[in-house]
PDB file of C-alpha atoms in Angstrom:
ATOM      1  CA  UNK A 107       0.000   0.000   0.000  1.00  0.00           C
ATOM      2  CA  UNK A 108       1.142   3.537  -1.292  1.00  0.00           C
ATOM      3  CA  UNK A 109       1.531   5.739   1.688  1.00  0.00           C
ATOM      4  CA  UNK A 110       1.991   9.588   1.365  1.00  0.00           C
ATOM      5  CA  UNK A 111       3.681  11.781   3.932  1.00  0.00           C
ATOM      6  CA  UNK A 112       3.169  15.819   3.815  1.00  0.00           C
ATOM      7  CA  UNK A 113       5.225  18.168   5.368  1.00  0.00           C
ATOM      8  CA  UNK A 114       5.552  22.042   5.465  1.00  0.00           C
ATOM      9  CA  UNK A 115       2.665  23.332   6.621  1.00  0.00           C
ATOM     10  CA  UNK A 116       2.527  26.053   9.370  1.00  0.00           C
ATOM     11  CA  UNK A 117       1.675  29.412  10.393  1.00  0.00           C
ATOM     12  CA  UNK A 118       2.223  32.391   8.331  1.00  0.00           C
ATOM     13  CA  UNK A 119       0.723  35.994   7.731  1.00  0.00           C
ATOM     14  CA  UNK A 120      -0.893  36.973   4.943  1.00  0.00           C
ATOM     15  CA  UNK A 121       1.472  38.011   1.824  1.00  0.00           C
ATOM     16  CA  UNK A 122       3.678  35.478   2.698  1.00  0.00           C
ATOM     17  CA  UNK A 123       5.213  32.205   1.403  1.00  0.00           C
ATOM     18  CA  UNK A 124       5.094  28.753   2.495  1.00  0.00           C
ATOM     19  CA  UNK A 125       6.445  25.706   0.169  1.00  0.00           C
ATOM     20  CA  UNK A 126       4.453  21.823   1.021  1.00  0.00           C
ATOM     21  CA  UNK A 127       5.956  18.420   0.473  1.00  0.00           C
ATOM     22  CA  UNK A 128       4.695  15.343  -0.264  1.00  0.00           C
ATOM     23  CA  UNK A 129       7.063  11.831  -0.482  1.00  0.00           C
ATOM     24  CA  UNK A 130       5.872   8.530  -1.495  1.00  0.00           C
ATOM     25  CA  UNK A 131       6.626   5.987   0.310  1.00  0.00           C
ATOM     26  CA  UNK A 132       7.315   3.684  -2.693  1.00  0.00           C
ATOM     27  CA  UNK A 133       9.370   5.460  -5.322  1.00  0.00           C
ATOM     28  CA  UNK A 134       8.730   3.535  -8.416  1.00  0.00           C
ATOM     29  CA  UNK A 135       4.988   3.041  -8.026  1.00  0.00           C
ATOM     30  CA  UNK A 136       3.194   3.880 -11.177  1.00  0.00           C
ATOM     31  CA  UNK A 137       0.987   6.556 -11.305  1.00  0.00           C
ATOM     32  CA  UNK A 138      -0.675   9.068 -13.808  1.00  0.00           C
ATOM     33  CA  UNK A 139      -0.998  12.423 -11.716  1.00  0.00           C
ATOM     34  CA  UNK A 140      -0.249  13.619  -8.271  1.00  0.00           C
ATOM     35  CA  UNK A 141      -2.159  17.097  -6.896  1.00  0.00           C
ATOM     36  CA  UNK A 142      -2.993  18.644  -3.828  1.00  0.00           C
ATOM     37  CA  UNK A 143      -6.438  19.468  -2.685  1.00  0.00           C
ATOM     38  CA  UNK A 144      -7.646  21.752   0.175  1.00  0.00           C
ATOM     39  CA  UNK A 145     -10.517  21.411   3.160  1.00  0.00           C
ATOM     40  CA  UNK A 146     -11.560  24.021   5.554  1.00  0.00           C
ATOM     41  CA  UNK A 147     -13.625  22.467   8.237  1.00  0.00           C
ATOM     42  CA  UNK A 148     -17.707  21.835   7.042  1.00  0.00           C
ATOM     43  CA  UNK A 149     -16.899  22.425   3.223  1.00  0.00           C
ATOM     44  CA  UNK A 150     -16.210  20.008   0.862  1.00  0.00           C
ATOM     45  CA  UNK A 151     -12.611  19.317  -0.287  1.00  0.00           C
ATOM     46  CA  UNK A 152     -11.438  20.761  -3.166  1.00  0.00           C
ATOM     47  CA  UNK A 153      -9.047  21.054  -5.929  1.00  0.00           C
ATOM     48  CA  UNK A 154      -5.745  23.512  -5.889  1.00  0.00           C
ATOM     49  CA  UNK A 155      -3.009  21.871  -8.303  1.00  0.00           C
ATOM     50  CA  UNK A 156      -1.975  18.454 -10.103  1.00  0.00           C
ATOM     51  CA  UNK A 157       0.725  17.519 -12.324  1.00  0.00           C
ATOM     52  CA  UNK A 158       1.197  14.278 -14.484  1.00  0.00           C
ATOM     53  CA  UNK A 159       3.681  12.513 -13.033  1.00  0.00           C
ATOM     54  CA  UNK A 160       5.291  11.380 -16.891  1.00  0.00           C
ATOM     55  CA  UNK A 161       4.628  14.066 -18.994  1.00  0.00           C
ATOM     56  CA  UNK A 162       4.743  17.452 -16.466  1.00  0.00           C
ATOM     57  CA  UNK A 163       1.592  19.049 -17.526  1.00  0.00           C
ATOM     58  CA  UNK A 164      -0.037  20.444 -15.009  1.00  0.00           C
ATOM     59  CA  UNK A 165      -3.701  22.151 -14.054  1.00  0.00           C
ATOM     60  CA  UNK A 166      -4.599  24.667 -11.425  1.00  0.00           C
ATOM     61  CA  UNK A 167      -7.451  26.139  -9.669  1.00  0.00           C
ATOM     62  CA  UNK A 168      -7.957  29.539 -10.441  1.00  0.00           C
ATOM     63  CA  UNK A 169      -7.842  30.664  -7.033  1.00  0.00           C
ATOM     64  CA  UNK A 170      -4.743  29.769  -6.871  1.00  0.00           C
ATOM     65  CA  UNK A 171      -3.421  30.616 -10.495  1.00  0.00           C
ATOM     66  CA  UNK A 172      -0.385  32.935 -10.882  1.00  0.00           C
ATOM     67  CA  UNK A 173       0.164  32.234  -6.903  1.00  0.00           C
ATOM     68  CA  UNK A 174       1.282  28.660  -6.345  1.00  0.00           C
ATOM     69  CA  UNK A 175       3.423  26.668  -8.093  1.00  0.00           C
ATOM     70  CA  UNK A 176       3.132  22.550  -8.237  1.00  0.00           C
ATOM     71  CA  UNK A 177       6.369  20.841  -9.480  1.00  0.00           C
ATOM     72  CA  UNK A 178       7.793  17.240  -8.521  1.00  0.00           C
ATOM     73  CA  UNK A 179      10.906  15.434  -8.407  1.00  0.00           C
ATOM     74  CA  UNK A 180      10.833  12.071  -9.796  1.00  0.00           C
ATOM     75  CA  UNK A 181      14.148  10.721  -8.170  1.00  0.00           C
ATOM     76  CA  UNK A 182      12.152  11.384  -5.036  1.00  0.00           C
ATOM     77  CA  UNK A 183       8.876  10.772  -5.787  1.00  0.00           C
ATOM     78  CA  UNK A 184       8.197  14.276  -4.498  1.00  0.00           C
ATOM     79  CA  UNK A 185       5.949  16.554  -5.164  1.00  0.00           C
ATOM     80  CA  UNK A 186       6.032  19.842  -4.240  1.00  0.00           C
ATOM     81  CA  UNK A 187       3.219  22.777  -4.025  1.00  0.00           C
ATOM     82  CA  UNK A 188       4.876  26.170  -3.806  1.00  0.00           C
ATOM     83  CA  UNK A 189       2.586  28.624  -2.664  1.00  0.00           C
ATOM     84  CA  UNK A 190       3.397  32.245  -2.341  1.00  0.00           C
ATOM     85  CA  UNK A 191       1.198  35.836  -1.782  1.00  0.00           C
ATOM     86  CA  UNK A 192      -1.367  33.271   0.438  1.00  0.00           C
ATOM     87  CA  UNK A 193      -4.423  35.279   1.718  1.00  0.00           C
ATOM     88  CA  UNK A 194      -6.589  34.217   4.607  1.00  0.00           C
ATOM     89  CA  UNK A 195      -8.810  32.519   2.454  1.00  0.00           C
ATOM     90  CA  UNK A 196      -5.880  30.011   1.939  1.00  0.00           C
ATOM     91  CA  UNK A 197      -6.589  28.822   4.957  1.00  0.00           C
ATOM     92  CA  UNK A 198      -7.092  24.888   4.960  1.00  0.00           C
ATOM     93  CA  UNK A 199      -5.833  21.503   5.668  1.00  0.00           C
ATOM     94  CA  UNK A 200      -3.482  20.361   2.332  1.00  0.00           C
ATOM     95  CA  UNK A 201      -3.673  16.816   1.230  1.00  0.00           C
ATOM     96  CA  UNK A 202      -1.230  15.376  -1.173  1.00  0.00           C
ATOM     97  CA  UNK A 203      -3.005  12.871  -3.756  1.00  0.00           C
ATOM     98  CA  UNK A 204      -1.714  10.342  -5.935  1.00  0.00           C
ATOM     99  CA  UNK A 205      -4.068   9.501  -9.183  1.00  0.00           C
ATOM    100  CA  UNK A 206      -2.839   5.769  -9.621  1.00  0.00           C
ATOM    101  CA  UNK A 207      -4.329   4.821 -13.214  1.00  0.00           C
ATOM    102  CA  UNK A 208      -1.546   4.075 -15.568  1.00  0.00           C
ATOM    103  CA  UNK A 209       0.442   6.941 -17.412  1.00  0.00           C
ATOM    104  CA  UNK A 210      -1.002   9.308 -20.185  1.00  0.00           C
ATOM    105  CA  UNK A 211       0.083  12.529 -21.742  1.00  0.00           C
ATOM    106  CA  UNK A 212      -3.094  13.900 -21.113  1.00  0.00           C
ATOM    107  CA  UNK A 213      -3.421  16.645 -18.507  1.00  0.00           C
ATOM    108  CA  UNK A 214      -4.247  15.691 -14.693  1.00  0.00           C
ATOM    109  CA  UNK A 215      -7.388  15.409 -12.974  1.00  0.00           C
ATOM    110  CA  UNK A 216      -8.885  18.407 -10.796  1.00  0.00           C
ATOM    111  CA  UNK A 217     -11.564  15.718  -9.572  1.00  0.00           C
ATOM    112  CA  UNK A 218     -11.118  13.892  -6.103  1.00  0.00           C
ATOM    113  CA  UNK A 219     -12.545  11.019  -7.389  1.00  0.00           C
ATOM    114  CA  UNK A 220      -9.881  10.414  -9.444  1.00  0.00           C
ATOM    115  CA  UNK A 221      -7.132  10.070  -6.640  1.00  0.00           C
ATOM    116  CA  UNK A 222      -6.996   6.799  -5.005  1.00  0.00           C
ATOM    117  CA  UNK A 223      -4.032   7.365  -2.368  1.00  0.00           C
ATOM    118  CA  UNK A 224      -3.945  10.264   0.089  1.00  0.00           C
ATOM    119  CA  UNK A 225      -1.742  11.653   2.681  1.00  0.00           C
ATOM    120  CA  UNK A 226      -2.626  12.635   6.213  1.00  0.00           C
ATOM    121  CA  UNK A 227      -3.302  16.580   5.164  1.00  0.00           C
ATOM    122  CA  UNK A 228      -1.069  19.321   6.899  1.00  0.00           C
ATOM    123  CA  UNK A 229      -2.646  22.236   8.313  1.00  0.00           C
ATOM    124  CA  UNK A 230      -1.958  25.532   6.579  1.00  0.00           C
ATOM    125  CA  UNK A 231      -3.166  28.964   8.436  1.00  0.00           C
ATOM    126  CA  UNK A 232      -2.864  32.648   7.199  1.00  0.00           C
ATOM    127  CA  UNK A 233      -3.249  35.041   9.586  1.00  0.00           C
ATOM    128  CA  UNK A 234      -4.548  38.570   8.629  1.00  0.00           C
TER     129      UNK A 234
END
């Protein structure tokens, strides 16, 4: 079983930058797509970034657009969710997702249903 570990989250005011992490626990698992979603407490979860894994295209929400930045490292099996000017709204617990349906140059998945492993979510809060 495909475990995924975040790391990075934290505390920081608004305007500033924070950078998440996510490792897989098994570095040559295939997979099509890795993202990150977002849940504030009472609302459903929902889509901020993905990236195919192969091919490096990538999709964004656009409330996040022109802010954060997804990338990965494939030596690692890393994946990484940059995420800089945050606002308040930003505000949320992270969770790294991996989309495990074999490889395809087309782009990744915004939709949740789509991601069959998830990590334990790291708690992100911008203060005003």
């Amino acid at each position: 079983q495909v475990q995924l570990v975040e790391s990075g989250g934290g505390l920081v005011q608004a305007g500033g930058s924070l950078r998440l992490s996510c490792a897989a626990s098994e570095r040559t698992f295939s997979r099509f797509a890795m993202g990150w979603f977002r849940q504030v407490s009472g609302k459903p979860r929902e889509f901020v970034a993905a990236i195919n894994w192969s091919y490096g295209n990538i999709r964004y929400a656009n409330s996040v657009l022109g802010r954060f930045t997804i990338s990965r490292d494939i030596a690692k099996s890393t994946v990484y969710l940059q995420m800089n000017s945050l606002k308040v709204e930003d505000t949320a617990i992270y969770y790294c997702a991996a989309d495990g349906r074999d490889p395809s140059p087309r782009p990744p998945s915004g939709n949740l249903n789509d991601y069959r492993y998830w990590g334990q979510g790291t708690q992100v809060t911008v203060s005003s």
